[in-house]
PDB file of C-alpha atoms in Angstrom:
ATOM      1  CA  MET A   1      -0.002   0.023   0.094  1.00 53.00           C
ATOM      2  CA  LEU A   2       2.713   2.196   0.756  1.00 51.00           C
ATOM      3  CA  PHE A   3       4.365   1.644  -2.509  1.00 50.00           C
ATOM      4  CA  PHE A   4       1.348   1.960  -4.336  1.00 51.00           C
ATOM      5  CA  THR A   5       0.343   5.644  -2.522  1.00 52.00           C
ATOM      6  CA  GLN A   6       3.861   7.026  -3.399  1.00 54.00           C
ATOM      7  CA  CYS A   7       3.623   6.195  -7.047  1.00 58.00           C
ATOM      8  CA  PHE A   8      -0.088   7.316  -7.193  1.00 53.00           C
ATOM      9  CA  GLY A   9       1.188  10.359  -5.470  1.00 55.00           C
ATOM     10  CA  ALA A  10       3.925  11.268  -8.591  1.00 52.00           C
ATOM     11  CA  VAL A  11       1.435  10.283 -11.076  1.00 51.00           C
ATOM     12  CA  LEU A  12      -0.656  13.129  -9.420  1.00 50.00           C
ATOM     13  CA  ASP A  13       2.234  15.543  -9.482  1.00 51.00           C
ATOM     14  CA  LEU A  14       2.925  14.796 -13.029  1.00 50.00           C
ATOM     15  CA  ILE A  15      -0.356  15.555 -14.110  1.00 52.00           C
ATOM     16  CA  HIS A  16      -0.639  18.660 -12.077  1.00 49.00           C
ATOM     17  CA  LEU A  17       2.457  19.815 -13.579  1.00 47.00           C
ATOM     18  CA  ARG A  18       1.088  19.362 -16.814  1.00 52.00           C
ATOM     19  CA  PHE A  19      -2.133  20.808 -16.672  1.00 52.00           C
ATOM     20  CA  GLN A  20       0.208  23.973 -15.325  1.00 51.00           C
ATOM     21  CA  HIS A  21       1.870  24.012 -18.842  1.00 48.00           C
ATOM     22  CA  TYR A  22      -1.246  23.423 -20.576  1.00 53.00           C
ATOM     23  CA  LYS A  23      -2.403  26.435 -18.641  1.00 49.00           C
ATOM     24  CA  ALA A  24       0.422  28.728 -19.637  1.00 47.00           C
ATOM     25  CA  LYS A  25       0.665  27.881 -23.406  1.00 47.00           C
ATOM     26  CA  ARG A  26      -3.310  28.490 -23.718  1.00 49.00           C
ATOM     27  CA  VAL A  27      -2.617  31.885 -22.428  1.00 45.00           C
ATOM     28  CA  PHE A  28       0.680  32.315 -24.705  1.00 46.00           C
ATOM     29  CA  SER A  29      -0.177  30.484 -27.810  1.00 43.00           C
ATOM     30  CA  ALA A  30       3.086  31.450 -29.607  1.00 43.00           C
ATOM     31  CA  ALA A  31       4.412  27.904 -30.526  1.00 39.00           C
ATOM     32  CA  GLY A  32       7.766  27.036 -29.671  1.00 45.00           C
ATOM     33  CA  GLN A  33       7.793  29.273 -26.120  1.00 60.00           C
ATOM     34  CA  LEU A  34       9.454  27.428 -23.230  1.00 74.00           C
ATOM     35  CA  VAL A  35       7.127  27.168 -20.293  1.00 80.00           C
ATOM     36  CA  CYS A  36       8.636  27.118 -16.613  1.00 81.00           C
ATOM     37  CA  VAL A  37       6.280  26.369 -13.615  1.00 87.00           C
ATOM     38  CA  VAL A  38       7.697  28.359 -10.617  1.00 86.00           C
ATOM     39  CA  ASN A  39       6.681  27.627  -7.243  1.00 84.00           C
ATOM     40  CA  PRO A  40       6.859  30.249  -4.524  1.00 86.00           C
ATOM     41  CA  THR A  41       9.330  30.433  -1.685  1.00 79.00           C
ATOM     42  CA  HIS A  42       8.598  32.380   1.401  1.00 70.00           C
ATOM     43  CA  SER A  43      11.577  34.683   1.991  1.00 63.00           C
ATOM     44  CA  LEU A  44      13.897  34.230   4.788  1.00 60.00           C
ATOM     45  CA  LYS A  45      15.466  37.624   4.965  1.00 57.00           C
ATOM     46  CA  TYR A  46      13.167  40.616   5.337  1.00 50.00           C
ATOM     47  CA  ALA A  47      13.831  40.895   9.052  1.00 41.00           C
ATOM     48  CA  PRO A  48      15.035  43.454   7.943  1.00 43.00           C
ATOM     49  CA  THR A  49      16.011  43.572   4.217  1.00 41.00           C
ATOM     50  CA  ARG A  50      19.541  43.422   3.305  1.00 42.00           C
ATOM     51  CA  CYS A  51      19.757  46.848   1.834  1.00 45.00           C
ATOM     52  CA  ALA A  52      18.197  48.203   5.305  1.00 41.00           C
ATOM     53  CA  ALA A  53      20.878  46.346   6.997  1.00 41.00           C
ATOM     54  CA  ALA A  54      23.696  47.502   5.190  1.00 39.00           C
ATOM     55  CA  GLN A  55      24.556  50.378   7.068  1.00 35.00           C
ATOM     56  CA  THR A  56      24.033  48.819  10.412  1.00 38.00           C
ATOM     57  CA  SER A  57      26.348  45.719   9.475  1.00 39.00           C
ATOM     58  CA  THR A  58      28.942  48.427   8.220  1.00 33.00           C
ATOM     59  CA  GLU A  59      28.874  50.357  11.536  1.00 38.00           C
ATOM     60  CA  GLN A  60      29.473  46.556  13.326  1.00 40.00           C
ATOM     61  CA  GLY A  61      32.506  46.128  10.923  1.00 39.00           C
ATOM     62  CA  VAL A  62      30.549  43.384   9.182  1.00 39.00           C
ATOM     63  CA  LEU A  63      30.216  42.750   5.409  1.00 36.00           C
ATOM     64  CA  PRO A  64      26.662  43.493   4.480  1.00 42.00           C
ATOM     65  CA  PRO A  65      25.413  40.780   2.342  1.00 43.00           C
ATOM     66  CA  CYS A  66      23.725  43.290  -0.374  1.00 42.00           C
ATOM     67  CA  HIS A  67      25.682  46.384  -1.114  1.00 43.00           C
ATOM     68  CA  HIS A  68      26.949  47.962  -4.302  1.00 41.00           C
ATOM     69  CA  HIS A  69      29.936  46.179  -5.882  1.00 39.00           C
ATOM     70  CA  GLU A  70      32.413  49.367  -5.238  1.00 41.00           C
ATOM     71  CA  ALA A  71      31.459  48.377  -1.534  1.00 44.00           C
ATOM     72  CA  VAL A  72      33.310  45.165  -1.771  1.00 42.00           C
ATOM     73  CA  HIS A  73      36.354  44.802   0.076  1.00 47.00           C
ATOM     74  CA  ASP A  74      37.784  42.901  -2.754  1.00 57.00           C
ATOM     75  CA  PRO A  75      36.617  44.413  -6.276  1.00 58.00           C
ATOM     76  CA  GLN A  76      37.135  41.010  -7.902  1.00 66.00           C
ATOM     77  CA  LEU A  77      34.287  39.560  -5.660  1.00 78.00           C
ATOM     78  CA  VAL A  78      30.458  40.061  -5.373  1.00 79.00           C
ATOM     79  CA  PRO A  79      28.213  39.104  -2.948  1.00 81.00           C
ATOM     80  CA  CYS A  80      25.298  36.450  -3.381  1.00 82.00           C
ATOM     81  CA  THR A  81      22.563  37.679  -5.729  1.00 75.00           C
ATOM     82  CA  CYS A  82      19.917  35.594  -4.687  1.00 77.00           C
ATOM     83  CA  PRO A  83      17.059  37.805  -3.196  1.00 70.00           C
ATOM     84  CA  LEU A  84      15.566  34.912  -1.306  1.00 65.00           C
ATOM     85  CA  PHE A  85      17.907  34.674   1.600  1.00 67.00           C
ATOM     86  CA  SER A  86      20.956  36.594   3.852  1.00 73.00           C
ATOM     87  CA  CYS A  87      23.633  34.360   2.090  1.00 81.00           C
ATOM     88  CA  PRO A  88      26.902  35.447   2.975  1.00 84.00           C
ATOM     89  CA  TRP A  89      28.409  33.753   0.088  1.00 84.00           C
ATOM     90  CA  GLU A  90      30.994  35.845  -1.881  1.00 84.00           C
ATOM     91  CA  GLY A  91      32.771  35.011  -5.365  1.00 85.00           C
ATOM     92  CA  HIS A  92      33.714  36.085  -8.821  1.00 80.00           C
ATOM     93  CA  LEU A  93      30.952  36.976 -11.294  1.00 83.00           C
ATOM     94  CA  GLU A  94      31.866  34.005 -13.213  1.00 83.00           C
ATOM     95  CA  VAL A  95      30.571  31.507 -10.766  1.00 86.00           C
ATOM     96  CA  VAL A  96      27.491  33.417  -9.427  1.00 85.00           C
ATOM     97  CA  VAL A  97      25.373  31.044 -11.747  1.00 86.00           C
ATOM     98  CA  SER A  98      26.965  27.739 -10.586  1.00 86.00           C
ATOM     99  CA  HIS A  99      26.349  29.084  -6.888  1.00 83.00           C
ATOM    100  CA  LEU A 100      22.633  29.713  -7.506  1.00 85.00           C
ATOM    101  CA  ARG A 101      21.604  26.986  -9.385  1.00 85.00           C
ATOM    102  CA  GLN A 102      23.948  24.386  -6.655  1.00 85.00           C
ATOM    103  CA  THR A 103      23.327  26.250  -3.599  1.00 83.00           C
ATOM    104  CA  HIS A 104      19.751  27.685  -3.928  1.00 83.00           C
ATOM    105  CA  HIS A 105      18.542  25.189  -6.471  1.00 84.00           C
ATOM    106  CA  ILE A 106      17.017  27.766  -8.770  1.00 85.00           C
ATOM    107  CA  ASN A 107      16.142  26.792 -12.275  1.00 84.00           C
ATOM    108  CA  ILE A 108      17.325  28.059 -15.637  1.00 86.00           C
ATOM    109  CA  LEU A 109      15.887  28.057 -18.800  1.00 83.00           C
ATOM    110  CA  GLN A 110      17.550  28.817 -22.363  1.00 85.00           C
ATOM    111  CA  GLY A 111      15.532  30.653 -24.941  1.00 81.00           C
ATOM    112  CA  ALA A 112      14.938  34.528 -26.480  1.00 78.00           C
ATOM    113  CA  GLU A 113      11.261  33.693 -25.123  1.00 86.00           C
ATOM    114  CA  ILE A 114       9.873  31.750 -22.578  1.00 90.00           C
ATOM    115  CA  VAL A 115       7.083  31.790 -19.901  1.00 92.00           C
ATOM    116  CA  PHE A 116       7.172  32.344 -16.313  1.00 90.00           C
ATOM    117  CA  LEU A 117       4.027  30.277 -14.840  1.00 93.00           C
ATOM    118  CA  ALA A 118       4.134  31.695 -10.942  1.00 95.00           C
ATOM    119  CA  THR A 119       2.009  29.300  -8.700  1.00 94.00           C
ATOM    120  CA  ASP A 120      -0.011  30.045  -5.687  1.00 94.00           C
ATOM    121  CA  MET A 121      -0.268  33.865  -5.928  1.00 93.00           C
ATOM    122  CA  HIS A 122      -2.611  33.910  -3.301  1.00 91.00           C
ATOM    123  CA  LEU A 123      -0.034  33.156  -0.499  1.00 91.00           C
ATOM    124  CA  PRO A 124       0.848  35.953   2.219  1.00 90.00           C
ATOM    125  CA  ALA A 125       3.706  38.542   1.258  1.00 89.00           C
ATOM    126  CA  PRO A 126       6.459  38.260   1.484  1.00 89.00           C
ATOM    127  CA  THR A 127       6.864  35.579  -1.258  1.00 90.00           C
ATOM    128  CA  ASP A 128       9.254  35.350  -4.172  1.00 90.00           C
ATOM    129  CA  TRP A 129       9.362  33.588  -7.412  1.00 93.00           C
ATOM    130  CA  ILE A 130      12.642  33.229  -9.109  1.00 90.00           C
ATOM    131  CA  ILE A 131      14.235  31.586 -12.669  1.00 89.00           C
ATOM    132  CA  MET A 132      17.182  32.113 -14.277  1.00 89.00           C
ATOM    133  CA  HIS A 133      17.076  32.823 -18.094  1.00 89.00           C
ATOM    134  CA  SER A 134      19.678  31.873 -20.572  1.00 91.00           C
ATOM    135  CA  CYS A 135      19.672  33.908 -24.070  1.00 91.00           C
ATOM    136  CA  LEU A 136      22.056  35.750 -26.393  1.00 91.00           C
ATOM    137  CA  GLY A 137      25.171  34.410 -24.348  1.00 92.00           C
ATOM    138  CA  HIS A 138      24.310  35.843 -21.003  1.00 93.00           C
ATOM    139  CA  GLN A 139      22.270  34.895 -17.929  1.00 93.00           C
ATOM    140  CA  PHE A 140      19.427  36.805 -16.451  1.00 94.00           C
ATOM    141  CA  LEU A 141      17.597  36.609 -13.314  1.00 92.00           C
ATOM    142  CA  LEU A 142      13.801  37.031 -12.888  1.00 92.00           C
ATOM    143  CA  VAL A 143      12.248  38.105  -9.600  1.00 92.00           C
ATOM    144  CA  LEU A 144       8.666  38.339  -8.971  1.00 94.00           C
ATOM    145  CA  ARG A 145       7.733  39.452  -5.411  1.00 93.00           C
ATOM    146  CA  LYS A 146       4.724  39.552  -3.341  1.00 94.00           C
ATOM    147  CA  GLN A 147       5.536  42.271  -0.770  1.00 92.00           C
ATOM    148  CA  GLU A 148       3.429  44.993   1.267  1.00 90.00           C
ATOM    149  CA  LYS A 149       5.065  48.087   0.472  1.00 80.00           C
ATOM    150  CA  TYR A 150       2.050  49.984   2.719  1.00 79.00           C
ATOM    151  CA  GLU A 151       0.595  47.831   5.429  1.00 83.00           C
ATOM    152  CA  GLY A 152      -2.418  45.798   4.266  1.00 84.00           C
ATOM    153  CA  HIS A 153      -1.973  46.385   0.348  1.00 89.00           C
ATOM    154  CA  PRO A 154       0.381  43.468  -0.878  1.00 94.00           C
ATOM    155  CA  GLN A 155       1.619  44.341  -4.474  1.00 95.00           C
ATOM    156  CA  PHE A 156       3.509  42.245  -7.312  1.00 96.00           C
ATOM    157  CA  PHE A 157       6.947  43.240  -8.361  1.00 95.00           C
ATOM    158  CA  ALA A 158       8.698  41.850 -11.392  1.00 96.00           C
ATOM    159  CA  THR A 159      11.948  42.587 -12.483  1.00 95.00           C
ATOM    160  CA  MET A 160      14.885  41.240 -15.021  1.00 94.00           C
ATOM    161  CA  MET A 161      18.725  41.388 -13.171  1.00 93.00           C
ATOM    162  CA  LEU A 162      21.517  40.819 -15.815  1.00 94.00           C
ATOM    163  CA  ILE A 163      24.310  38.600 -14.117  1.00 92.00           C
ATOM    164  CA  GLY A 164      26.892  40.917 -15.315  1.00 91.00           C
ATOM    165  CA  THR A 165      28.251  44.241 -15.138  1.00 91.00           C
ATOM    166  CA  PRO A 166      25.992  47.421 -15.413  1.00 93.00           C
ATOM    167  CA  THR A 167      27.748  48.388 -18.919  1.00 95.00           C
ATOM    168  CA  GLN A 168      26.946  44.844 -19.750  1.00 95.00           C
ATOM    169  CA  ALA A 169      23.238  45.291 -18.875  1.00 96.00           C
ATOM    170  CA  ASP A 170      22.891  48.359 -20.996  1.00 96.00           C
ATOM    171  CA  ASN A 171      23.152  46.298 -24.067  1.00 96.00           C
ATOM    172  CA  PHE A 172      19.547  44.283 -23.594  1.00 96.00           C
ATOM    173  CA  THR A 173      16.354  45.159 -23.459  1.00 96.00           C
ATOM    174  CA  TYR A 174      13.392  43.156 -21.695  1.00 96.00           C
ATOM    175  CA  ARG A 175       9.860  42.767 -22.144  1.00 96.00           C
ATOM    176  CA  LEU A 176       7.483  41.477 -19.763  1.00 96.00           C
ATOM    177  CA  GLU A 177       3.897  40.569 -21.138  1.00 96.00           C
ATOM    178  CA  LEU A 178       0.556  39.635 -19.292  1.00 96.00           C
ATOM    179  CA  ASN A 179      -2.167  38.367 -21.682  1.00 93.00           C
ATOM    180  CA  ARG A 180      -5.152  37.392 -20.724  1.00 91.00           C
ATOM    181  CA  ASN A 181      -9.232  37.756 -21.146  1.00 86.00           C
ATOM    182  CA  GLN A 182      -8.287  39.833 -24.286  1.00 89.00           C
ATOM    183  CA  ARG A 183      -6.215  42.207 -22.229  1.00 92.00           C
ATOM    184  CA  ARG A 184      -2.617  42.797 -22.847  1.00 94.00           C
ATOM    185  CA  LEU A 185      -0.158  44.535 -20.424  1.00 96.00           C
ATOM    186  CA  LYS A 186       3.587  45.242 -21.229  1.00 96.00           C
ATOM    187  CA  TRP A 187       6.704  46.539 -19.491  1.00 97.00           C
ATOM    188  CA  GLU A 188       9.720  47.004 -21.634  1.00 96.00           C
ATOM    189  CA  ALA A 189      13.123  48.344 -20.115  1.00 96.00           C
ATOM    190  CA  THR A 190      17.130  47.793 -19.589  1.00 96.00           C
ATOM    191  CA  PRO A 191      17.672  44.968 -17.147  1.00 96.00           C
ATOM    192  CA  ARG A 192      19.410  46.212 -14.100  1.00 93.00           C
ATOM    193  CA  SER A 193      22.688  44.556 -12.986  1.00 92.00           C
ATOM    194  CA  VAL A 194      22.911  42.096 -10.205  1.00 87.00           C
ATOM    195  CA  LEU A 195      25.561  44.150  -8.771  1.00 86.00           C
ATOM    196  CA  GLU A 196      22.697  46.144  -7.713  1.00 86.00           C
ATOM    197  CA  CYS A 197      20.343  45.356  -5.012  1.00 81.00           C
ATOM    198  CA  VAL A 198      17.206  44.072  -5.825  1.00 85.00           C
ATOM    199  CA  ASP A 199      15.471  45.475  -2.830  1.00 85.00           C
ATOM    200  CA  SER A 200      16.568  48.906  -4.250  1.00 86.00           C
ATOM    201  CA  VAL A 201      15.069  48.486  -7.709  1.00 90.00           C
ATOM    202  CA  ILE A 202      11.818  47.225  -5.992  1.00 87.00           C
ATOM    203  CA  SER A 203      11.790  50.288  -3.641  1.00 87.00           C
ATOM    204  CA  ASP A 204      12.562  52.670  -6.410  1.00 88.00           C
ATOM    205  CA  GLY A 205       9.460  51.078  -8.590  1.00 89.00           C
ATOM    206  CA  ASP A 206      11.609  50.455 -11.607  1.00 92.00           C
ATOM    207  CA  CYS A 207      10.089  47.207 -12.551  1.00 95.00           C
ATOM    208  CA  LEU A 208       6.787  45.868 -13.289  1.00 96.00           C
ATOM    209  CA  VAL A 209       4.348  46.931 -10.522  1.00 95.00           C
ATOM    210  CA  LEU A 210       0.927  45.214 -10.039  1.00 95.00           C
ATOM    211  CA  ASN A 211      -1.921  45.919  -7.267  1.00 93.00           C
ATOM    212  CA  THR A 212      -3.841  42.613  -6.079  1.00 92.00           C
ATOM    213  CA  SER A 213      -6.645  43.338  -8.392  1.00 92.00           C
ATOM    214  CA  LEU A 214      -4.809  43.574 -11.521  1.00 93.00           C
ATOM    215  CA  ALA A 215      -2.774  40.593 -10.555  1.00 94.00           C
ATOM    216  CA  GLN A 216      -5.968  38.730 -10.376  1.00 92.00           C
ATOM    217  CA  LEU A 217      -7.211  40.358 -13.586  1.00 93.00           C
ATOM    218  CA  PHE A 218      -4.135  38.357 -15.287  1.00 95.00           C
ATOM    219  CA  SER A 219      -4.236  35.382 -13.070  1.00 93.00           C
ATOM    220  CA  ASP A 220      -5.792  32.053 -13.788  1.00 92.00           C
ATOM    221  CA  ASN A 221      -6.710  29.968 -10.592  1.00 91.00           C
ATOM    222  CA  GLY A 222      -4.188  31.400  -8.765  1.00 92.00           C
ATOM    223  CA  SER A 223      -1.269  31.194 -11.342  1.00 95.00           C
ATOM    224  CA  LEU A 224       0.026  34.127 -13.182  1.00 95.00           C
ATOM    225  CA  ALA A 225       1.732  33.199 -16.730  1.00 94.00           C
ATOM    226  CA  ILE A 226       4.233  36.037 -17.730  1.00 94.00           C
ATOM    227  CA  GLY A 227       5.728  36.098 -21.144  1.00 94.00           C
ATOM    228  CA  ILE A 228       9.692  37.113 -21.145  1.00 94.00           C
ATOM    229  CA  ALA A 229      11.461  38.550 -24.177  1.00 94.00           C
ATOM    230  CA  ILE A 230      14.746  39.593 -24.293  1.00 93.00           C
ATOM    231  CA  THR A 231      16.701  41.487 -27.327  1.00 94.00           C
ATOM    232  CA  THR A 232      19.680  43.544 -27.810  1.00 92.00           C
ATOM    233  CA  SER A 233      19.308  47.339 -27.212  1.00 80.00           C
ATOM    234  CA  LYS A 234      18.973  49.452 -30.655  1.00 61.00           C
ATOM    235  CA  VAL A 235      22.273  51.252 -29.471  1.00 52.00           C
ATOM    236  CA  HIS A 236      24.280  47.824 -29.030  1.00 48.00           C
ATOM    237  CA  ASN A 237      22.849  47.152 -32.761  1.00 47.00           C
ATOM    238  CA  THR A 238      23.838  50.249 -34.284  1.00 40.00           C
ATOM    239  CA  GLU A 239      27.566  50.243 -32.529  1.00 45.00           C
ATOM    240  CA  ALA A 240      27.770  46.766 -33.745  1.00 43.00           C
ATOM    241  CA  GLU A 241      27.126  47.560 -37.416  1.00 43.00           C
ATOM    242  CA  MET A 242      29.761  50.576 -37.081  1.00 39.00           C
TER     243      MET A 242
END
């Protein structure tokens, strides 16, 4: 009976996963788009946020877990870029991807266009949905966060970070698209570098921001499908032609 129960549970999980993929492809009808079902993770670093604690940590002589690249004692090292945890890890920019995959088990998808399907949008804040996106020879970090910017009023914030320098980030443009019930919402911007703090990007509002009612308008049974497309910027293309 135990063997049967375990097998039956695995089959149900597989059916649920296939159903989530079907829902995303139904919303984004473009053939060939990769779909990634992303489960929520309750953040463990919001007391206080890493950026808010940076000044206090510096005064105590402890290296803050989130800071700008210029503040690192060794310019060749960068802090962990995962916004879920106050991770003390430091390393070279070239091994950030390996750290995120091996330590924090963040999935990675390849392709110029993918669909990011965030499940369980109803969970209380703070909650994060994270995935890495590999395309055009670079890796990007997509962060979707549910957070109460004002008490009792949770909002959703979505942003794309390049795992690279700010100069490299300026060469790309990312687009986030919500499409459901004959409604379409797009956000297009230049990605920020992971050397900057995700908390600061969200605090500045330099990202896609959805209130609860708007998120529900585009969600389907508690799941929110976000189409992601990354292209090289026009300035970069012009320089390449010259």
